[in-house]
Amino acid sequence: MKKLLTGNEAVARGAFEAGVKFASAYPGTPSTEILENIATYKKDILAEWAPNEKVALEAVIGASIAGARAIASMKHVGVNVAADPLFTYAYTGVNGGMVLVTADEPGQHSSQNEQDNRNYAKFAKIAMLEPTDSQEAKDMTKAAFEISEKYDTPVLLRMTTRVCHSKGIVACKDREEVGIKDYVKNTKKYITVPAHARILRLKVEERLQKLLEFSNNTSLNYIEWNSNKIGVIASGGCCSYAKEVFGDSASYLKLGFTHPLPTEKIKEFCNKVEKVYIIEENDPYIEEQVRLLGFECIGKDLIPFCGELTPDVIRKAIYGKENPSIDYDADKVVPRPPTLCAGCPHRGFFYTIGKRKNLLVSGDIGCYTLGFAEPYNAMDYNICMGASISAGHGAQQVFSMQENLPMRAVAVLGDSTFFHTGINSLLGVAYNQSNTITVILDNRITGMTGHQENPGSGYTLQGKETTPVDIEKLVRACGIEQVKVINPNDLTTVENALDWALSLHEPAVIITRWPCVLKKFSPQDKEEFRGTFTKRCTVDAEVCVGCRSCIKTGCPAIFFDKTSKKANIGLDCVGCEVCLQVCPKQAIRKEEA
Amino acid sequence: MVKSILLVGVGGQGTILASKLLTTGLMEAGYDVKMSEIHGMSQRGGSVSSQVRYGDKVESSVIEVGGADILVSFEKMEALRWLKYLKPAGKVVVNDYEINSMPILSGKFDYPAGILEELSSKVPTKIVCAAKQAAELGNPKVMNIILLGTIIKSMGLEAIHWEKIIRDNVKAQFVELNVKALAVGMSLV
Ligand SMILES: Cc1ncc(C[n+]2csc(CCOP(=O)(O)OP(=O)(O)O)c2C)c(N)n1
Ligand code: SF4
Ligand code: SF4
Ligand code: SF4
């Protein structure tokens, strides 16, 4: 049966066909839809959101040790979080096949960096596969499980944004029920005390030799002969881009199995072509190997190090020009930056804190990162998930060393980010008693990545009701005594809570509790937030004096009408009342029920 | 021969459903199809694009600069943002519909004037009022299906069984409305 699938859907399909029993992930663009799609095979696969990537990979490792085929998926930076278990499972090897999908982001469409996770395969000494399109994404997911079990290795399946989010036609097959292998206790393999680990260490090297032999012989790495003037070596999404540019004028060494790289095949190819081009995004991973083998090639000296290598980029790098295009006045185009939605529960908080002085706002990653931008300008930095609290703590400790310095650190993060790694950071604050202020913006969902359930939402990925974490109780259990839960849409309450926290000489936590506008309400939400988002606000044009104060809340539902010189509110208003509280003339009113 | 269709607009305008129906129809008609959609953040209101390529054999899902045979813009200003991706001999279908971005809402910029003139002076441009047509059909949401109709007609893809594709992919109660919207779209170009 043929289906049009994205790369992510195809990986999910591959996992299904390969007989996978267990899957875990933490959301992150561009990997999120892999687990979301695996979750649709409810009868056959147990799919779970983990609170973070380390937990996801560890759960998958446990499932693999217990004998099931298991898969973890995450965005590239997620692998940093999960690196610790990865490097040791690389030593022990598997029982049921284990695959880790890394979704890298050349071009940084929605990421904080552009790390090339192919380096992880080399670093951890494990096998790696790189699909070019959806069909390969499905096929290679299946192949990855075979390789994992045959060579006793975790396998890294490396995707990139375009491969994840592009659709192509995929021939689907039935599920192959491989069952669950017997679990047999084997401490020499799985207890990694130094005495065992030294032996495992040697096995890793032996395994690499066998994998190298596989790499040289597998049809996952193949040559397409055309001309012997130009030879192109590429892997992953870059293969398709290269073909658009070089067409039949070049021969190709297409690499699908990329760790270890097929040294013999590379030699065979390079010996037969006059000029070798290496087309790869980000790091010179293949290029370094080719040069090590003693071949001259054209790689990063021409091809950009950063960004995506779409056909136009390659064309420009190699031929010095793009295809002809229309010359026009592009200056007319106004940017369309992302903004907090109309009625976003983060707005009231950032509007309020943005007006204060002598604060360092230690930020984090989520929709709320937009608090850094106009019109709030209310965030100083963000490093990685969970760092808001720990980096805020460090900053506060240094501020506190300096007498008479009025600076205070306020850490700001979302509910999902708090569950991810914020909890550990808060333990550090409580334990070391800095007077850091932590604000947990609890919008009852994982917003930024498309509204995934999380440990606080009361539901699992596959729709089961579960115990929701009570963030307030959890914070108190960490040892924080000063805690307030507030409604962020009530600006006076937000002001008062900040004043209260700033007056203390011990750690304080403010939890703002209000749902994301785009959240699908659960029965519990309907009860707790009855009537929310059902009424609009309007501007009374008679009363409005055109002072623009309401515009400074940055809500996309309000606009300033230049002809009438008055504010106006569009149909996308959901009646959060933030602008209403800001208007000095009481010109904004809420519809009656 | 590979053809490239570039659909652009603003998040929430329904480009994703339109491109899903389009690619499904192309696949069922026997073409090789690839499509690329970059969507990162979930907030509403960002610039979005769906890149559709079809033919006997398609390699890359990405449309390069100067590579699209047709640019269909669900929002006026977006047409200009993406125009460099059009082939010099390509054509534009633009929805005469404005969505203000934040810098415009806040008064920092005005919504740019003269976009339709700029487009028309450079390439064959068909201006449609899909919002008005959708309102006449009684549901502003079918703007995307009307625009899909303009693509089908412009690319000569009328022979594909679009009614069946809609029936297979749209909720039963909206099928009739969507079929009508598609016909309206096809009549506009
Ligand atoms: C290590 C890591 N994993 C995943 C992500 C992707 N990511 C960015 S923001 C975010 C979720 C934020 O959710 P929440 O904290 O609830 O804030 P919201 O977006 O709802 O405001 C995720 C998963 C990331 N940037 N880094
Ligand atoms: S998706 Fe939710 S949390 Fe994100 S900006 Fe919109 S309302 Fe706010
Ligand atoms: S009440 Fe005001 S701030 Fe809230 S959504 Fe409506 S216009 Fe925006
Ligand atoms: S804050 Fe009030 S008076 Fe000022 S522009 Fe807005 S609605 Fe008018």
Coordinates of C-alpha atoms in Angstrom, one line a residue, chain A residues 2-4 29 33 109-110 133-134 161-162 165-170 239-241 243-245 308 310-313 315 322-330 332-342 366-368 370 374-375 447-451 517-518 548 551 553-560 562 572 574, chain B residues 2 9-10 19-20 23-24 27 31-47 49 51 53 57-67 75 77-90 98-115 118 122-123:
Chain A
K2 CA 1.4 3.4 -1.0
K3 CA 1.0 6.4 1.3
L4 CA 2.2 10.0 1.2
T29 CA 11.1 20.4 16.6
E33 CA 5.7 14.0 15.2
H109 CA 14.4 26.9 11.8
S110 CA 13.4 26.7 15.5
D133 CA 13.6 10.8 1.9
S134 CA 10.5 9.3 3.5
T161 CA 14.5 19.1 9.4
R162 CA 13.8 18.7 5.7
H165 CA 9.0 17.5 7.5
S166 CA 9.0 16.6 3.8
K167 CA 6.5 14.3 2.3
G168 CA 7.1 11.5 -0.2
I169 CA 5.5 8.4 -1.4
V170 CA 6.2 5.3 0.8
C239 CA 21.8 13.6 -1.7
S240 CA 18.6 14.9 -3.2
Y241 CA 19.8 18.4 -3.3
K243 CA 21.1 15.5 -7.7
E244 CA 19.0 18.6 -8.5
V245 CA 22.2 20.5 -9.1
E308 CA 20.8 24.2 4.9
T310 CA 19.3 23.5 -0.5
P311 CA 19.9 23.3 -4.3
D312 CA 20.2 27.0 -4.7
V313 CA 22.9 27.2 -2.0
R315 CA 24.5 26.0 -7.1
E322 CA 21.7 31.0 -8.5
N323 CA 19.0 30.3 -11.1
P324 CA 17.6 33.5 -12.7
S325 CA 14.8 35.0 -10.6
I326 CA 12.6 38.0 -10.7
D327 CA 14.1 41.3 -9.7
Y328 CA 11.7 43.3 -7.6
D329 CA 11.4 45.7 -4.7
A330 CA 11.6 43.5 -1.7
K332 CA 8.2 46.8 0.7
V333 CA 7.8 43.6 2.7
V334 CA 7.3 44.0 6.4
P335 CA 8.6 41.3 8.7
R336 CA 6.2 38.8 10.3
P337 CA 8.0 37.8 13.6
P338 CA 6.4 35.3 15.8
T339 CA 4.3 36.8 18.6
L340 CA 2.5 35.6 21.7
C341 CA -1.1 34.7 20.6
A342 CA -4.0 36.9 21.5
G366 CA 9.3 27.9 25.2
C367 CA 6.7 30.3 23.8
Y368 CA 7.5 32.5 26.7
L370 CA 9.2 35.8 23.2
E374 CA 9.3 44.1 21.8
P375 CA 7.3 45.4 23.5
G447 CA 2.9 25.0 24.1
M448 CA 5.8 25.8 21.9
T449 CA 6.1 22.4 20.3
G450 CA 2.4 22.0 19.5
H451 CA 0.6 21.3 22.7
V517 CA -5.2 29.8 24.3
L518 CA -4.6 26.9 21.9
R548 CA -1.8 53.7 22.5
I551 CA -1.1 48.6 22.0
T553 CA 0.6 45.0 25.6
G554 CA 1.7 43.5 22.3
C555 CA -1.5 41.7 21.7
P556 CA -2.1 40.8 18.0
A557 CA -5.8 41.3 18.4
I558 CA -5.5 45.1 19.1
F559 CA -4.5 47.5 16.4
F560 CA -4.3 51.2 16.1
K562 CA -4.5 55.6 11.9
D572 CA -9.3 37.1 17.4
V574 CA -10.4 36.1 23.5
Chain B
V2 CA 9.1 18.2 -12.7
G9 CA 0.5 32.4 3.5
V10 CA 0.1 33.1 7.2
S19 CA -1.3 21.2 0.2
K20 CA -2.4 17.9 1.7
T23 CA -0.4 16.2 -3.0
T24 CA -2.8 13.4 -2.4
M27 CA -0.1 10.9 -6.0
Y31 CA 2.9 11.3 -10.2
D32 CA 5.9 11.0 -8.0
V33 CA 5.3 13.8 -5.4
K34 CA 7.4 15.5 -2.8
M35 CA 6.4 18.2 -0.4
S36 CA 8.2 20.3 2.1
E37 CA 6.6 22.3 4.9
I38 CA 8.6 24.2 7.4
H39 CA 6.6 25.0 10.5
G40 CA 8.5 25.5 13.7
M41 CA 6.7 27.3 16.4
S42 CA 3.1 26.8 17.3
Q43 CA 2.1 30.4 17.9
R44 CA -0.3 31.7 15.3
G45 CA 0.5 34.3 12.7
G46 CA 3.9 33.5 11.3
S47 CA 4.8 33.3 7.6
S49 CA 5.1 27.9 3.0
Q51 CA 6.5 23.5 -1.4
R53 CA 6.9 19.2 -6.5
K57 CA 10.7 11.3 -10.6
V58 CA 11.3 14.0 -8.0
E59 CA 14.6 14.3 -6.1
S60 CA 14.4 17.3 -3.7
S61 CA 11.3 18.4 -1.9
V62 CA 12.7 22.0 -1.8
I63 CA 11.9 24.6 -4.3
E64 CA 14.9 26.8 -5.0
V65 CA 15.2 30.4 -5.8
G66 CA 13.8 30.9 -9.3
G67 CA 12.3 27.4 -9.2
E75 CA -2.1 36.7 1.8
M77 CA 2.3 40.7 1.3
E78 CA 3.5 37.1 1.5
A79 CA 3.4 37.0 -2.3
L80 CA 6.1 39.6 -2.4
R81 CA 8.1 38.0 0.4
W82 CA 8.4 34.7 -1.7
L83 CA 8.5 36.2 -5.2
K84 CA 12.2 35.4 -5.7
Y85 CA 11.3 31.7 -5.6
L86 CA 9.3 32.0 -8.8
K87 CA 10.7 31.3 -12.2
P88 CA 11.0 34.4 -14.3
A89 CA 8.4 32.8 -16.7
G90 CA 6.2 31.7 -13.8
E98 CA -4.3 41.5 4.2
I99 CA -3.2 40.1 7.5
N100 CA -1.3 42.7 9.6
S101 CA 1.9 41.5 11.2
M102 CA 2.9 42.7 14.7
P103 CA 5.1 45.6 13.5
I104 CA 2.1 46.8 11.5
L105 CA -0.4 46.4 14.3
S106 CA 1.9 48.3 16.7
G107 CA 2.1 51.2 14.2
K108 CA 5.8 50.8 13.5
F109 CA 5.1 50.1 9.9
D110 CA 2.2 50.6 7.5
Y111 CA 0.9 47.7 5.6
P112 CA 2.8 48.2 2.3
A113 CA 1.0 49.9 -0.5
G114 CA 1.2 49.0 -4.2
I115 CA 1.9 45.2 -3.8
E118 CA 4.5 45.6 -8.1
K122 CA 6.8 41.9 -13.0
V123 CA 4.9 38.7 -13.8

